[in-house]
XYZ file of C-alpha atoms in Angstrom:
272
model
C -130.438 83.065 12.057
C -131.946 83.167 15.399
C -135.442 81.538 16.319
C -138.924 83.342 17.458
C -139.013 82.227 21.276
C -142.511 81.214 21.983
C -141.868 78.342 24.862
C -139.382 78.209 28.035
C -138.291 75.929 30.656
C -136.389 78.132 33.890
C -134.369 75.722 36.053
C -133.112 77.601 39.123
C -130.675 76.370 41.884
C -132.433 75.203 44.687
C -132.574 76.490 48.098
C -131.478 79.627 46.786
C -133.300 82.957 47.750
C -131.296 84.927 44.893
C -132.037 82.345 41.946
C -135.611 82.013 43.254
C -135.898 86.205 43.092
C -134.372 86.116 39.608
C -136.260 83.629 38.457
C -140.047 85.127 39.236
C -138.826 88.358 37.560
C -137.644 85.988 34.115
C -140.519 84.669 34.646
C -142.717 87.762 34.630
C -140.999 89.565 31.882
C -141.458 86.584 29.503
C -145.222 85.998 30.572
C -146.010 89.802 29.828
C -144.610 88.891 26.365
C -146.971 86.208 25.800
C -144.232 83.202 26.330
C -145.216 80.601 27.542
C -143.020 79.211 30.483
C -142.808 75.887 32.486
C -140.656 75.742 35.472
C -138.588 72.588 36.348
C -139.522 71.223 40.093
C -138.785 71.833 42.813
C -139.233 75.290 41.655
C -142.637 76.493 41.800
C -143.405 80.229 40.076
C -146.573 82.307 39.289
C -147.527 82.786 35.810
C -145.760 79.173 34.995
C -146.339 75.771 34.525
C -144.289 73.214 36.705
C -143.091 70.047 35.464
C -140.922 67.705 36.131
C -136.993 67.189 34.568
C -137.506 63.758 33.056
C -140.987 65.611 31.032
C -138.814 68.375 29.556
C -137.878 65.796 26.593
C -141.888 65.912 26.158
C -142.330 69.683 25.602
C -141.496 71.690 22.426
C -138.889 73.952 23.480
C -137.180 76.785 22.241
C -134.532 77.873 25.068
C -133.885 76.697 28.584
C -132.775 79.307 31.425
C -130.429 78.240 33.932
C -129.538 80.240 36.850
C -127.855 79.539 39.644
C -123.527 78.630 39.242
C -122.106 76.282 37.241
C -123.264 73.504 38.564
C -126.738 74.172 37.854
C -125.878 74.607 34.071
C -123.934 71.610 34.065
C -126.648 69.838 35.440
C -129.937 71.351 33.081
C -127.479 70.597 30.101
C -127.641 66.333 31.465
C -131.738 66.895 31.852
C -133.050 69.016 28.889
C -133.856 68.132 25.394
C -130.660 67.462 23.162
C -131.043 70.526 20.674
C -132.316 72.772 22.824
C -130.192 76.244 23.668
C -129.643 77.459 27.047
C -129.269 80.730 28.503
C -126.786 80.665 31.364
C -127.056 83.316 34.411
C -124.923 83.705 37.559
C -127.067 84.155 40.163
C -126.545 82.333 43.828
C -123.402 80.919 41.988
C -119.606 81.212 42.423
C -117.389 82.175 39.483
C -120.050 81.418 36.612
C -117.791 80.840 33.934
C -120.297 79.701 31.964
C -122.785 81.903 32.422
C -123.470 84.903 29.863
C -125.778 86.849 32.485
C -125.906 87.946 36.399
C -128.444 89.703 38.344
C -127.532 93.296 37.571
C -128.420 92.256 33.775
C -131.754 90.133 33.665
C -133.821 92.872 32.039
C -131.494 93.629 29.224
C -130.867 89.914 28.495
C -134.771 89.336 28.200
C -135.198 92.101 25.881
C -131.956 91.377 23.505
C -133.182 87.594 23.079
C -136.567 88.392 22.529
C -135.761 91.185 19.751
C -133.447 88.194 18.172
C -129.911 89.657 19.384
C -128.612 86.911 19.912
C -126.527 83.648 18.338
C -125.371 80.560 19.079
C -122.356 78.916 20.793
C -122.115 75.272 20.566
C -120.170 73.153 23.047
C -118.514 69.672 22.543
C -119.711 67.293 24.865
C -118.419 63.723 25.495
C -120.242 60.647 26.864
C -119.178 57.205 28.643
C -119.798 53.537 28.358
C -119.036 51.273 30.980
C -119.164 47.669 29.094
C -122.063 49.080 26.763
C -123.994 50.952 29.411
C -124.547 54.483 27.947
C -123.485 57.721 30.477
C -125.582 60.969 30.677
C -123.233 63.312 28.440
C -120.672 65.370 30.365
C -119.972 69.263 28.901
C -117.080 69.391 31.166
C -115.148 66.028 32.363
C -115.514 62.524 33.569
C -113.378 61.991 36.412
C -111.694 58.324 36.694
C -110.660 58.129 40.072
C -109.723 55.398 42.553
C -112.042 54.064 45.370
C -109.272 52.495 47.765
C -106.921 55.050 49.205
C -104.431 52.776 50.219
C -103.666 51.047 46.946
C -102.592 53.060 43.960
C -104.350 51.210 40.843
C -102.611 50.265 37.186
C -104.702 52.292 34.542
C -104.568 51.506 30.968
C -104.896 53.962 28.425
C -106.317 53.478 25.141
C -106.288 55.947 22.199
C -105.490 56.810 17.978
C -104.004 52.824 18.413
C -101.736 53.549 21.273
C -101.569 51.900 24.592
C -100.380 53.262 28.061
C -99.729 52.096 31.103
C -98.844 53.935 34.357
C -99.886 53.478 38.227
C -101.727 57.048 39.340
C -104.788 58.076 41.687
C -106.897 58.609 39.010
C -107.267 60.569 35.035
C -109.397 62.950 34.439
C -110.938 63.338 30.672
C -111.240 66.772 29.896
C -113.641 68.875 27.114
C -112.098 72.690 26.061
C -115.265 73.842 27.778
C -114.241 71.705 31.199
C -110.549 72.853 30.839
C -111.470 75.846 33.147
C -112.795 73.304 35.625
C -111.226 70.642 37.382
C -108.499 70.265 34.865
C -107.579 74.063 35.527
C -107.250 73.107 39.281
C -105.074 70.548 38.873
C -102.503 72.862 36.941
C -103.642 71.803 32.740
C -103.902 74.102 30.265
C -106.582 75.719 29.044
C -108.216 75.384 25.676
C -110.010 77.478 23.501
C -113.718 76.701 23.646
C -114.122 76.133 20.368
C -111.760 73.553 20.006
C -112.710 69.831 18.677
C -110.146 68.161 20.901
C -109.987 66.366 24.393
C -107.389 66.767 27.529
C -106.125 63.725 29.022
C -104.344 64.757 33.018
C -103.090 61.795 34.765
C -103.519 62.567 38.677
C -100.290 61.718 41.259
C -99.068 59.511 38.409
C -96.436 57.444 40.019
C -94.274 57.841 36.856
C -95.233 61.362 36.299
C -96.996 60.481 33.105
C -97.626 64.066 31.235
C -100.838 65.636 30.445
C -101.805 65.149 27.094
C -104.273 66.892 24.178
C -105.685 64.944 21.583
C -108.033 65.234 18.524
C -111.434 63.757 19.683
C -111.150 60.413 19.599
C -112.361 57.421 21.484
C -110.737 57.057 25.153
C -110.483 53.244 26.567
C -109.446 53.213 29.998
C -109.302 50.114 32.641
C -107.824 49.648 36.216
C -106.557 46.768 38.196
C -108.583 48.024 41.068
C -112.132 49.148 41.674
C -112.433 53.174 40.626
C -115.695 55.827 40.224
C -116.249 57.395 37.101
C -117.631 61.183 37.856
C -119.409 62.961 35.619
C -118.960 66.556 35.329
C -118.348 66.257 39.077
C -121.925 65.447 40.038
C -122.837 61.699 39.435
C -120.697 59.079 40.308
C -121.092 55.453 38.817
C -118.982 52.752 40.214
C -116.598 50.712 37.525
C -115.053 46.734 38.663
C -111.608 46.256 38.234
C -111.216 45.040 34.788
C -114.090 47.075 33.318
C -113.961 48.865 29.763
C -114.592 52.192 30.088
C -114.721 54.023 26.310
C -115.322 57.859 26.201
C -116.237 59.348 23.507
C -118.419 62.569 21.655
C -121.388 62.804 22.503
C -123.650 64.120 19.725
C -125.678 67.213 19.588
C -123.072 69.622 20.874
C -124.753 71.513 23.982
C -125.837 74.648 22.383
C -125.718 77.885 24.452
C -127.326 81.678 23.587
C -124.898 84.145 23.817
C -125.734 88.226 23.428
C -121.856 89.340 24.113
C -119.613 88.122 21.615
C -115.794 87.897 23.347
C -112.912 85.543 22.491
C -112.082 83.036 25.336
C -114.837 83.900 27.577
C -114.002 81.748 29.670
C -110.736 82.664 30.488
C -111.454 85.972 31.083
C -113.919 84.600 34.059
C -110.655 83.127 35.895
C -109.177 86.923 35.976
C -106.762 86.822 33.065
């Protein structure tokens, strides 16, 4: 059953003439409509109220709009309030695999989500915690990587009661959303979004140790040297040598709006 939307936040990428365009024209189609619509700083828009991302948790919210690429999705899904849906659009981005939405489109997609045509696609997301310090949630991957580039580290691996051991460059922790990310770049598979499973992909292991897909459970990992731990390729927190990383699902699932309904959307954003 879809909502009534009454209240909006638009977060567009910054610097960006094109997001900036579409979003004064989102903007002005939902303010004609009687929404009501804040706009996340730096962005400043007539017709809206600005405020900044650490108050969206404050205000009641029925749907987010993110537009820009990925990376601004990925990054309104770290700042917004848990449940809240978001509306992707690809405007100013690359690819936009996960957007739903480009500029050739905005009217339509205004109109179909506020007549209700629309439903929901929810996202696994997993989070990390570095000897009980808590990680902003990553929809796509945390990226375990080492900090030295002239010594290869020892990682242990943790998981379902297993143990292993290998020296690499790094391991990358993959969600089925983030399998058409990084993990896709470094030659994984990719998994079908709706999957409740995680993708482990060792990186130049020295003893070639294979990717792996397991059912979502808790991830351990330590090194023998110094390492970064990425998250979904835009916040970096530094982990000492010795360190217990656990990863784990991070609960709500992200919750996108969706008006098209396709099988692996994702996929067919790569060309296939």
């Amino acid at each position: 059953m879809t909502e009534v939307i009454r209240s909006v936040a638009v977060i567009a990428k910054t610097n960006n003439i094109q997001a900036e365009g579409a979003a004064r024209r989102i903007t002005k189609l939902l303010y004609d409509r009687q929404v009501k619509v804040y706009c996340v700083s730096p962005l400043l828009l007539e017709n809206a109220t600005s405020t900044a991302p650490e108050e969206l948790k404050r205000i009641n919210l029925d749907l987010i709009f993110a537009i820009g690429g990925d990376g601004t999705t990925l990054r309104a899904f770290r700042i917004i309030p848990c449940k809240v849906p978001l509306f992707s659009m690809n405007i100013g981005g690359n690819r936009g695999i996960l957007a739903e939405a480009g500029i050739d489109s905005i009217d339509d997609a205004i109109y179909s989500i506020l007549a209700g045509h629309y439903f929901y696609d929810s996202r696994l997301r997993i989070q990390a915690s570095v000897d009980g310090i808590t990680t902003p949630a990553a929809l796509n991957d945390f990226l375990f990587t080492r900090i030295n580039l002239t010594r290869t580290p020892t990682l242990s691996l943790r998981f379902m009661n297993d143990e292993m051991k290998g020296r690499m460059d790094g391991i990358l922790i993959s969600t089925p959303t983030g399998s058409t990310g990084h993990s896709f770049s470094i030659g994984s598979p990719v998994m079908h979004e709706g999957l409740n499973c995680l993708m482990i992909s060792p990186i130049a292991s020295v003893n070639r140790m294979p990717q792996i897909i397991i059912p979502n459970e808790e991830i351990e990992i330590k090194s023998s040297h110094d390492a970064n731990l990425i998250i979904d390729g835009q916040e970096v927190l530094m982990v000492i040598a010795g360190q217990s990383v656990k990863i784990s699902r991070f609960y709500p699932d992200a919750q996108f709006i969706r008006i098209h309904k396709k099988g692996m959307r994702q996929l067919a954003k790569l060309g296939f």
